[in-house]
Amino acid sequence: MDISAPLTRPPDLYGRPRSDSFMQKLAAFSDHAVTRLTRRSTPPRRPPATEMPVIRKLVVATKHQEAEDVVSLRLAAPDGGTLPPWQPGAHIELHLPSGRKRQYSLCGDPADRYRYRIAVRRIANGAGGSAEVHDTLGDGVRVAVTGPRNAFPFAAEASILLIAGGIGITPILPMAREAARRGLDWRLVHTGRSRGSMPFAAELAELAAAAPGRV
Ligand SMILES: Cc1cc2nc3c(=O)[nH]c(=O)nc-3n(C[C@H](O)[C@H](O)[C@H](O)COP(=O)(O)OP(=O)(O)OC[C@H]3O[C@@H](n4cnc5c(N)ncnc54)[C@H](O)[C@@H]3O)c2cc1C
């Protein structure tokens, strides 16, 4: 493999170009090695990351308290139209009224083409983005959004262990549902400081009831 060849890597989680050339070459080498080791006749298990599309205005349709310090928002098109499709692992970027931009994983149902659901933990000593979501984005408020973009595509292996900590459940929940839908051999572990701090406990209990021993 010629690791000095020009490299085109997908942007990082924040959509920024990857600038570190050593890390790019290291990543290219590891991609090459993984491709060689896992070559198979079936399509690649990780689809390529999708491009960030245009900015669109969405409206907050509902806002729910999901756990201590965690709210979920359902975002819809102002005209009630369909939204671009997404796959588990995808996120959107909110352009908050202050000008801050923050990324949030989609944690609803990809089959629902009319609503995106996100869940946001308030970071008390953060830079203010999560607090702004909690304090200013209520029902009926419009917010600019880019995406969805997927930098964390679901690797649909036959046997999967999904592990999430706290708010990290957001991209994992749709993956667990997708694994169940595909009939894969999956397990999900969700950890947290306390039950009260863990979002989507009721939905996870439903998943557990439908798939005993997997959650
Ligand atoms: C692809 C992506 C998806 C995300 N999905 C969610 C989500 O579903 N729900 C949610 O509440 N937040 C999510 N985040 C984090 C979110 O974008 C904001 O960083 C968070 O709301 C805190 O913003 P802040 O301005 O309050 O504080 P910030 O100053 O932005 O962050 C506060 C603290 O959170 C840490 N942090 C920021 N991003 C991450 C990350 N991705 N993983 C671990 N720690 C991080 C920072 O290092 C800092 O210590 C995601 C981030 C990315 C890049």
PDB file of C-alpha atoms and ligand atoms in Angstrom:
ATOM      1  CA  MET A   1       0.000   0.000   0.000  1.00  0.00           C
ATOM      2  CA  ASP A   2       1.243   3.486  -0.873  1.00  0.00           C
ATOM      3  CA  ILE A   3       0.605   5.487   2.306  1.00  0.00           C
ATOM      4  CA  SER A   4       2.138   8.606   0.760  1.00  0.00           C
ATOM      5  CA  ALA A   5      -0.745   8.822  -1.761  1.00  0.00           C
ATOM      6  CA  PRO A   6      -3.150  11.779  -1.342  1.00  0.00           C
ATOM      7  CA  LEU A   7      -5.779  10.985   1.244  1.00  0.00           C
ATOM      8  CA  THR A   8      -9.409  12.028   1.375  1.00  0.00           C
ATOM      9  CA  ARG A   9     -10.726  11.286   4.856  1.00  0.00           C
ATOM     10  CA  PRO A  10     -14.237  12.060   6.004  1.00  0.00           C
ATOM     11  CA  PRO A  11     -14.523  15.061   8.344  1.00  0.00           C
ATOM     12  CA  ASP A  12     -14.431  14.499  12.106  1.00  0.00           C
ATOM     13  CA  LEU A  13     -17.533  14.296  14.343  1.00  0.00           C
ATOM     14  CA  TYR A  14     -17.835  18.076  14.331  1.00  0.00           C
ATOM     15  CA  GLY A  15     -17.652  18.233  10.500  1.00  0.00           C
ATOM     16  CA  ARG A  16     -14.111  19.686  10.566  1.00  0.00           C
ATOM     17  CA  PRO A  17     -11.451  18.462   8.130  1.00  0.00           C
ATOM     18  CA  ARG A  18      -8.914  16.112   9.724  1.00  0.00           C
ATOM     19  CA  SER A  19      -5.679  18.039   9.656  1.00  0.00           C
ATOM     20  CA  ASP A  20      -3.131  15.817  11.393  1.00  0.00           C
ATOM     21  CA  SER A  21      -1.246  14.139   8.529  1.00  0.00           C
ATOM     22  CA  PHE A  22       0.358  11.483  10.750  1.00  0.00           C
ATOM     23  CA  MET A  23      -3.080  10.496  12.088  1.00  0.00           C
ATOM     24  CA  GLN A  24      -4.463  10.510   8.537  1.00  0.00           C
ATOM     25  CA  LYS A  25      -1.736   8.132   7.381  1.00  0.00           C
ATOM     26  CA  LEU A  26      -2.179   5.967  10.459  1.00  0.00           C
ATOM     27  CA  ALA A  27      -5.939   5.851   9.853  1.00  0.00           C
ATOM     28  CA  ALA A  28      -5.405   5.059   6.157  1.00  0.00           C
ATOM     29  CA  PHE A  29      -3.030   2.239   7.091  1.00  0.00           C
ATOM     30  CA  SER A  30      -5.489   0.797   9.620  1.00  0.00           C
ATOM     31  CA  ASP A  31      -8.382   1.123   7.123  1.00  0.00           C
ATOM     32  CA  HIS A  32      -6.276  -0.774   4.580  1.00  0.00           C
ATOM     33  CA  ALA A  33      -5.384  -3.484   7.099  1.00  0.00           C
ATOM     34  CA  VAL A  34      -8.993  -3.866   8.250  1.00  0.00           C
ATOM     35  CA  THR A  35     -10.196  -4.038   4.638  1.00  0.00           C
ATOM     36  CA  ARG A  36      -7.649  -6.776   3.855  1.00  0.00           C
ATOM     37  CA  LEU A  37      -8.507  -8.736   6.983  1.00  0.00           C
ATOM     38  CA  THR A  38     -12.277  -8.492   6.606  1.00  0.00           C
ATOM     39  CA  ARG A  39     -12.602  -8.736   2.801  1.00  0.00           C
ATOM     40  CA  ARG A  40     -15.783 -10.543   1.909  1.00  0.00           C
ATOM     41  CA  SER A  41     -18.258 -10.883  -0.945  1.00  0.00           C
ATOM     42  CA  THR A  42     -21.056  -9.050   0.882  1.00  0.00           C
ATOM     43  CA  PRO A  43     -21.347  -5.225   0.725  1.00  0.00           C
ATOM     44  CA  PRO A  44     -19.112  -3.207   3.107  1.00  0.00           C
ATOM     45  CA  ARG A  45     -20.419  -3.330   6.684  1.00  0.00           C
ATOM     46  CA  ARG A  46     -19.861   0.409   7.239  1.00  0.00           C
ATOM     47  CA  PRO A  47     -21.580   2.611   4.677  1.00  0.00           C
ATOM     48  CA  PRO A  48     -19.669   5.797   3.841  1.00  0.00           C
ATOM     49  CA  ALA A  49     -20.410   8.865   5.979  1.00  0.00           C
ATOM     50  CA  THR A  50     -23.075  11.030   4.374  1.00  0.00           C
ATOM     51  CA  GLU A  51     -22.531  14.676   3.382  1.00  0.00           C
ATOM     52  CA  MET A  52     -23.861  17.518   5.534  1.00  0.00           C
ATOM     53  CA  PRO A  53     -26.807  18.963   3.616  1.00  0.00           C
ATOM     54  CA  VAL A  54     -28.213  22.503   3.647  1.00  0.00           C
ATOM     55  CA  ILE A  55     -29.474  24.469   6.625  1.00  0.00           C
ATOM     56  CA  ARG A  56     -33.227  24.081   7.192  1.00  0.00           C
ATOM     57  CA  LYS A  57     -35.539  25.657   9.734  1.00  0.00           C
ATOM     58  CA  LEU A  58     -37.394  23.193  11.957  1.00  0.00           C
ATOM     59  CA  VAL A  59     -39.871  23.802  14.713  1.00  0.00           C
ATOM     60  CA  VAL A  60     -39.928  22.232  18.192  1.00  0.00           C
ATOM     61  CA  ALA A  61     -43.061  20.079  18.113  1.00  0.00           C
ATOM     62  CA  THR A  62     -42.738  18.610  21.624  1.00  0.00           C
ATOM     63  CA  LYS A  63     -40.344  18.833  24.549  1.00  0.00           C
ATOM     64  CA  HIS A  64     -40.183  16.184  27.309  1.00  0.00           C
ATOM     65  CA  GLN A  65     -38.206  15.728  30.482  1.00  0.00           C
ATOM     66  CA  GLU A  66     -36.584  12.298  29.949  1.00  0.00           C
ATOM     67  CA  ALA A  67     -34.422  12.113  33.078  1.00  0.00           C
ATOM     68  CA  GLU A  68     -32.673  14.396  35.559  1.00  0.00           C
ATOM     69  CA  ASP A  69     -31.099  17.141  33.424  1.00  0.00           C
ATOM     70  CA  VAL A  70     -32.158  15.492  30.144  1.00  0.00           C
ATOM     71  CA  VAL A  71     -34.846  16.801  27.809  1.00  0.00           C
ATOM     72  CA  SER A  72     -35.904  15.366  24.487  1.00  0.00           C
ATOM     73  CA  LEU A  73     -37.105  17.502  21.600  1.00  0.00           C
ATOM     74  CA  ARG A  74     -39.097  16.408  18.607  1.00  0.00           C
ATOM     75  CA  LEU A  75     -38.372  18.635  15.637  1.00  0.00           C
ATOM     76  CA  ALA A  76     -40.637  18.924  12.600  1.00  0.00           C
ATOM     77  CA  ALA A  77     -40.811  20.872   9.346  1.00  0.00           C
ATOM     78  CA  PRO A  78     -42.899  24.039   9.837  1.00  0.00           C
ATOM     79  CA  ASP A  79     -45.161  22.976   6.936  1.00  0.00           C
ATOM     80  CA  GLY A  80     -45.552  19.460   8.342  1.00  0.00           C
ATOM     81  CA  GLY A  81     -43.649  17.934   5.405  1.00  0.00           C
ATOM     82  CA  THR A  82     -41.284  15.004   5.377  1.00  0.00           C
ATOM     83  CA  LEU A  83     -37.693  15.288   6.586  1.00  0.00           C
ATOM     84  CA  PRO A  84     -34.561  13.818   4.988  1.00  0.00           C
ATOM     85  CA  PRO A  85     -34.049  10.154   5.883  1.00  0.00           C
ATOM     86  CA  TRP A  86     -31.422   8.998   8.379  1.00  0.00           C
ATOM     87  CA  GLN A  87     -29.855   5.806   9.695  1.00  0.00           C
ATOM     88  CA  PRO A  88     -28.921   4.830  13.274  1.00  0.00           C
ATOM     89  CA  GLY A  89     -25.805   6.712  14.411  1.00  0.00           C
ATOM     90  CA  ALA A  90     -26.739   9.912  12.545  1.00  0.00           C
ATOM     91  CA  HIS A  91     -26.718  13.331  14.191  1.00  0.00           C
ATOM     92  CA  ILE A  92     -27.941  16.809  13.378  1.00  0.00           C
ATOM     93  CA  GLU A  93     -26.317  20.131  14.172  1.00  0.00           C
ATOM     94  CA  LEU A  94     -28.440  22.761  15.888  1.00  0.00           C
ATOM     95  CA  HIS A  95     -27.692  26.399  15.106  1.00  0.00           C
ATOM     96  CA  LEU A  96     -28.821  27.947  18.355  1.00  0.00           C
ATOM     97  CA  PRO A  97     -30.230  31.497  18.598  1.00  0.00           C
ATOM     98  CA  SER A  98     -26.967  32.652  20.264  1.00  0.00           C
ATOM     99  CA  GLY A  99     -24.969  31.478  17.242  1.00  0.00           C
ATOM    100  CA  ARG A 100     -23.591  28.416  19.025  1.00  0.00           C
ATOM    101  CA  LYS A 101     -23.633  25.188  17.038  1.00  0.00           C
ATOM    102  CA  ARG A 102     -24.055  21.864  18.813  1.00  0.00           C
ATOM    103  CA  GLN A 103     -24.426  18.330  17.500  1.00  0.00           C
ATOM    104  CA  TYR A 104     -27.074  15.885  18.756  1.00  0.00           C
ATOM    105  CA  SER A 105     -27.598  12.235  17.842  1.00  0.00           C
ATOM    106  CA  LEU A 106     -30.967  11.264  16.442  1.00  0.00           C
ATOM    107  CA  CYS A 107     -32.607   8.921  18.916  1.00  0.00           C
ATOM    108  CA  GLY A 108     -36.095   8.450  17.499  1.00  0.00           C
ATOM    109  CA  ASP A 109     -37.445   6.092  14.871  1.00  0.00           C
ATOM    110  CA  PRO A 110     -35.856   6.379  11.394  1.00  0.00           C
ATOM    111  CA  ALA A 111     -39.206   5.223   9.946  1.00  0.00           C
ATOM    112  CA  ASP A 112     -40.852   8.419  11.256  1.00  0.00           C
ATOM    113  CA  ARG A 113     -40.237  10.774   8.328  1.00  0.00           C
ATOM    114  CA  TYR A 114     -42.012  13.690  10.012  1.00  0.00           C
ATOM    115  CA  ARG A 115     -40.094  14.072  13.276  1.00  0.00           C
ATOM    116  CA  TYR A 116     -36.487  14.046  14.422  1.00  0.00           C
ATOM    117  CA  ARG A 117     -36.022  13.276  18.107  1.00  0.00           C
ATOM    118  CA  ILE A 118     -32.939  14.410  20.008  1.00  0.00           C
ATOM    119  CA  ALA A 119     -32.126  14.268  23.731  1.00  0.00           C
ATOM    120  CA  VAL A 120     -29.858  16.781  25.439  1.00  0.00           C
ATOM    121  CA  ARG A 121     -28.159  16.560  28.810  1.00  0.00           C
ATOM    122  CA  ARG A 122     -27.631  19.896  30.518  1.00  0.00           C
ATOM    123  CA  ILE A 123     -23.901  20.345  31.191  1.00  0.00           C
ATOM    124  CA  ALA A 124     -23.900  22.794  34.095  1.00  0.00           C
ATOM    125  CA  ASN A 125     -20.279  23.871  33.608  1.00  0.00           C
ATOM    126  CA  GLY A 126     -20.282  23.540  29.816  1.00  0.00           C
ATOM    127  CA  ALA A 127     -19.946  26.291  27.248  1.00  0.00           C
ATOM    128  CA  GLY A 128     -23.669  27.057  27.374  1.00  0.00           C
ATOM    129  CA  GLY A 129     -25.008  25.159  24.367  1.00  0.00           C
ATOM    130  CA  SER A 130     -26.869  22.476  26.286  1.00  0.00           C
ATOM    131  CA  ALA A 131     -28.235  25.040  28.761  1.00  0.00           C
ATOM    132  CA  GLU A 132     -29.494  27.118  25.835  1.00  0.00           C
ATOM    133  CA  VAL A 133     -31.345  24.115  24.431  1.00  0.00           C
ATOM    134  CA  HIS A 134     -32.941  23.467  27.831  1.00  0.00           C
ATOM    135  CA  ASP A 135     -33.821  27.080  28.571  1.00  0.00           C
ATOM    136  CA  THR A 136     -34.804  28.561  25.207  1.00  0.00           C
ATOM    137  CA  LEU A 137     -36.037  25.784  22.901  1.00  0.00           C
ATOM    138  CA  GLY A 138     -39.657  25.198  23.882  1.00  0.00           C
ATOM    139  CA  ASP A 139     -42.734  24.088  21.960  1.00  0.00           C
ATOM    140  CA  GLY A 140     -43.200  26.124  18.776  1.00  0.00           C
ATOM    141  CA  VAL A 141     -39.704  27.649  18.730  1.00  0.00           C
ATOM    142  CA  ARG A 142     -37.923  27.535  15.371  1.00  0.00           C
ATOM    143  CA  VAL A 143     -34.329  26.426  15.125  1.00  0.00           C
ATOM    144  CA  ALA A 144     -31.935  26.085  12.201  1.00  0.00           C
ATOM    145  CA  VAL A 145     -30.548  22.611  11.633  1.00  0.00           C
ATOM    146  CA  THR A 146     -27.988  21.009   9.351  1.00  0.00           C
ATOM    147  CA  GLY A 147     -27.849  17.304   8.679  1.00  0.00           C
ATOM    148  CA  PRO A 148     -28.545  14.562   9.265  1.00  0.00           C
ATOM    149  CA  ARG A 149     -24.995  13.396   8.910  1.00  0.00           C
ATOM    150  CA  ASN A 150     -23.704   9.980   9.949  1.00  0.00           C
ATOM    151  CA  ALA A 151     -20.180   9.756  11.373  1.00  0.00           C
ATOM    152  CA  PHE A 152     -21.026   6.701  13.491  1.00  0.00           C
ATOM    153  CA  PRO A 153     -22.773   4.213  11.170  1.00  0.00           C
ATOM    154  CA  PHE A 154     -24.230   1.056  12.655  1.00  0.00           C
ATOM    155  CA  ALA A 155     -21.956  -1.946  12.070  1.00  0.00           C
ATOM    156  CA  ALA A 156     -24.548  -4.658  11.603  1.00  0.00           C
ATOM    157  CA  GLU A 157     -22.470  -7.669  12.614  1.00  0.00           C
ATOM    158  CA  ALA A 158     -24.234 -10.957  13.314  1.00  0.00           C
ATOM    159  CA  SER A 159     -23.366 -10.673  17.011  1.00  0.00           C
ATOM    160  CA  ILE A 160     -23.235  -7.248  18.663  1.00  0.00           C
ATOM    161  CA  LEU A 161     -22.595  -5.824  22.123  1.00  0.00           C
ATOM    162  CA  LEU A 162     -23.821  -2.224  22.463  1.00  0.00           C
ATOM    163  CA  ILE A 163     -22.537  -0.290  25.498  1.00  0.00           C
ATOM    164  CA  ALA A 164     -23.812   3.179  26.418  1.00  0.00           C
ATOM    165  CA  GLY A 165     -23.099   5.501  29.339  1.00  0.00           C
ATOM    166  CA  GLY A 166     -25.779   8.017  30.343  1.00  0.00           C
ATOM    167  CA  ILE A 167     -26.699  10.372  27.506  1.00  0.00           C
ATOM    168  CA  GLY A 168     -24.515   8.203  25.246  1.00  0.00           C
ATOM    169  CA  ILE A 169     -27.608   6.048  24.797  1.00  0.00           C
ATOM    170  CA  THR A 170     -28.904   8.462  22.129  1.00  0.00           C
ATOM    171  CA  PRO A 171     -27.216   6.948  19.046  1.00  0.00           C
ATOM    172  CA  ILE A 172     -27.313   3.445  20.573  1.00  0.00           C
ATOM    173  CA  LEU A 173     -31.081   3.200  21.085  1.00  0.00           C
ATOM    174  CA  PRO A 174     -31.883   3.234  17.338  1.00  0.00           C
ATOM    175  CA  MET A 175     -29.019   0.764  16.797  1.00  0.00           C
ATOM    176  CA  ALA A 176     -30.545  -1.680  19.319  1.00  0.00           C
ATOM    177  CA  ARG A 177     -33.910  -1.387  17.598  1.00  0.00           C
ATOM    178  CA  GLU A 178     -32.262  -1.928  14.208  1.00  0.00           C
ATOM    179  CA  ALA A 179     -30.411  -4.988  15.530  1.00  0.00           C
ATOM    180  CA  ALA A 180     -33.712  -6.392  16.819  1.00  0.00           C
ATOM    181  CA  ARG A 181     -35.445  -5.609  13.528  1.00  0.00           C
ATOM    182  CA  ARG A 182     -32.712  -7.433  11.595  1.00  0.00           C
ATOM    183  CA  GLY A 183     -32.856 -10.454  13.903  1.00  0.00           C
ATOM    184  CA  LEU A 184     -29.209 -10.093  14.956  1.00  0.00           C
ATOM    185  CA  ASP A 185     -27.745 -11.554  18.134  1.00  0.00           C
ATOM    186  CA  TRP A 186     -27.500  -8.317  20.126  1.00  0.00           C
ATOM    187  CA  ARG A 187     -27.017  -7.186  23.733  1.00  0.00           C
ATOM    188  CA  LEU A 188     -27.281  -3.686  25.167  1.00  0.00           C
ATOM    189  CA  VAL A 189     -25.680  -2.441  28.389  1.00  0.00           C
ATOM    190  CA  HIS A 190     -26.727   1.028  29.588  1.00  0.00           C
ATOM    191  CA  THR A 191     -24.901   2.463  32.588  1.00  0.00           C
ATOM    192  CA  GLY A 192     -25.467   5.630  34.596  1.00  0.00           C
ATOM    193  CA  ARG A 193     -24.792   7.350  37.914  1.00  0.00           C
ATOM    194  CA  SER A 194     -28.337   6.550  39.059  1.00  0.00           C
ATOM    195  CA  ARG A 195     -31.550   5.305  37.512  1.00  0.00           C
ATOM    196  CA  GLY A 196     -32.989   8.800  37.676  1.00  0.00           C
ATOM    197  CA  SER A 197     -30.167  10.167  35.535  1.00  0.00           C
ATOM    198  CA  MET A 198     -30.625   7.580  32.778  1.00  0.00           C
ATOM    199  CA  PRO A 199     -32.814   8.691  29.853  1.00  0.00           C
ATOM    200  CA  PHE A 200     -35.242   6.402  28.051  1.00  0.00           C
ATOM    201  CA  ALA A 201     -35.542   3.911  30.933  1.00  0.00           C
ATOM    202  CA  ALA A 202     -39.177   3.181  29.987  1.00  0.00           C
ATOM    203  CA  GLU A 203     -38.310   2.576  26.318  1.00  0.00           C
ATOM    204  CA  LEU A 204     -35.419   0.355  27.311  1.00  0.00           C
ATOM    205  CA  ALA A 205     -37.744  -1.595  29.614  1.00  0.00           C
ATOM    206  CA  GLU A 206     -40.093  -2.121  26.648  1.00  0.00           C
ATOM    207  CA  LEU A 207     -37.169  -3.322  24.535  1.00  0.00           C
ATOM    208  CA  ALA A 208     -36.121  -5.645  27.355  1.00  0.00           C
ATOM    209  CA  ALA A 209     -39.641  -7.060  27.652  1.00  0.00           C
ATOM    210  CA  ALA A 210     -39.757  -7.729  23.898  1.00  0.00           C
ATOM    211  CA  ALA A 211     -36.260  -9.244  23.874  1.00  0.00           C
ATOM    212  CA  PRO A 212     -35.688 -10.957  27.235  1.00  0.00           C
ATOM    213  CA  GLY A 213     -32.074 -11.122  28.365  1.00  0.00           C
ATOM    214  CA  ARG A 214     -30.792  -8.648  25.778  1.00  0.00           C
ATOM    215  CA  VAL A 215     -30.995  -5.345  27.699  1.00  0.00           C
TER     216      VAL A 215
HETATM  217  C1  LIG B   1     -21.695  13.688  16.969  1.00  0.00           C
HETATM  218  C2  LIG B   1     -22.100  14.255  18.318  1.00  0.00           C
HETATM  219  C3  LIG B   1     -23.290  13.825  18.874  1.00  0.00           C
HETATM  220  C4  LIG B   1     -23.684  14.320  20.116  1.00  0.00           C
HETATM  221  N1  LIG B   1     -24.865  13.871  20.636  1.00  0.00           N
HETATM  222  C5  LIG B   1     -25.279  14.352  21.820  1.00  0.00           C
HETATM  223  C6  LIG B   1     -26.522  13.905  22.367  1.00  0.00           C
HETATM  224  O1  LIG B   1     -27.252  13.074  21.778  1.00  0.00           O
HETATM  225  N2  LIG B   1     -26.909  14.450  23.553  1.00  0.00           N
HETATM  226  C7  LIG B   1     -26.135  15.365  24.242  1.00  0.00           C
HETATM  227  O2  LIG B   1     -26.561  15.809  25.317  1.00  0.00           O
HETATM  228  N3  LIG B   1     -24.941  15.768  23.736  1.00  0.00           N
HETATM  229  C8  LIG B   1     -24.507  15.318  22.544  1.00  0.00           C
HETATM  230  N4  LIG B   1     -23.318  15.775  22.028  1.00  0.00           N
HETATM  231  C9  LIG B   1     -22.576  16.831  22.736  1.00  0.00           C
HETATM  232  C10 LIG B   1     -23.203  18.198  22.390  1.00  0.00           C
HETATM  233  O3  LIG B   1     -22.900  18.527  21.036  1.00  0.00           O
HETATM  234  C11 LIG B   1     -22.671  19.335  23.269  1.00  0.00           C
HETATM  235  O4  LIG B   1     -21.269  19.281  23.334  1.00  0.00           O
HETATM  236  C12 LIG B   1     -23.262  19.246  24.666  1.00  0.00           C
HETATM  237  O5  LIG B   1     -24.672  19.544  24.594  1.00  0.00           O
HETATM  238  C13 LIG B   1     -22.600  20.220  25.646  1.00  0.00           C
HETATM  239  O6  LIG B   1     -22.626  21.513  25.107  1.00  0.00           O
HETATM  240  P1  LIG B   1     -22.259  22.743  26.033  1.00  0.00           P
HETATM  241  O7  LIG B   1     -22.134  23.937  25.165  1.00  0.00           O
HETATM  242  O8  LIG B   1     -23.228  22.815  27.173  1.00  0.00           O
HETATM  243  O9  LIG B   1     -20.876  22.357  26.638  1.00  0.00           O
HETATM  244  P2  LIG B   1     -19.488  21.978  25.826  1.00  0.00           P
HETATM  245  O10 LIG B   1     -18.472  22.928  26.358  1.00  0.00           O
HETATM  246  O11 LIG B   1     -19.712  21.861  24.362  1.00  0.00           O
HETATM  247  O12 LIG B   1     -19.243  20.558  26.391  1.00  0.00           O
HETATM  248  C14 LIG B   1     -19.253  20.313  27.800  1.00  0.00           C
HETATM  249  C15 LIG B   1     -18.510  19.042  28.063  1.00  0.00           C
HETATM  250  O13 LIG B   1     -19.014  17.949  27.225  1.00  0.00           O
HETATM  251  C16 LIG B   1     -17.912  17.333  26.559  1.00  0.00           C
HETATM  252  N5  LIG B   1     -18.346  16.818  25.268  1.00  0.00           N
HETATM  253  C17 LIG B   1     -18.729  17.537  24.196  1.00  0.00           C
HETATM  254  N6  LIG B   1     -19.052  16.713  23.170  1.00  0.00           N
HETATM  255  C18 LIG B   1     -18.874  15.461  23.610  1.00  0.00           C
HETATM  256  C19 LIG B   1     -19.040  14.169  23.030  1.00  0.00           C
HETATM  257  N7  LIG B   1     -19.460  13.980  21.778  1.00  0.00           N
HETATM  258  N8  LIG B   1     -18.780  13.090  23.799  1.00  0.00           N
HETATM  259  C20 LIG B   1     -18.355  13.244  25.067  1.00  0.00           C
HETATM  260  N9  LIG B   1     -18.188  14.437  25.659  1.00  0.00           N
HETATM  261  C21 LIG B   1     -18.434  15.517  24.942  1.00  0.00           C
HETATM  262  C22 LIG B   1     -16.903  18.440  26.414  1.00  0.00           C
HETATM  263  O14 LIG B   1     -15.589  17.908  26.271  1.00  0.00           O
HETATM  264  C23 LIG B   1     -17.040  19.188  27.734  1.00  0.00           C
HETATM  265  O15 LIG B   1     -16.312  18.566  28.759  1.00  0.00           O
HETATM  266  C24 LIG B   1     -22.887  15.270  20.796  1.00  0.00           C
HETATM  267  C25 LIG B   1     -21.698  15.702  20.236  1.00  0.00           C
HETATM  268  C26 LIG B   1     -21.313  15.195  19.011  1.00  0.00           C
HETATM  269  C27 LIG B   1     -20.014  15.662  18.410  1.00  0.00           C
END
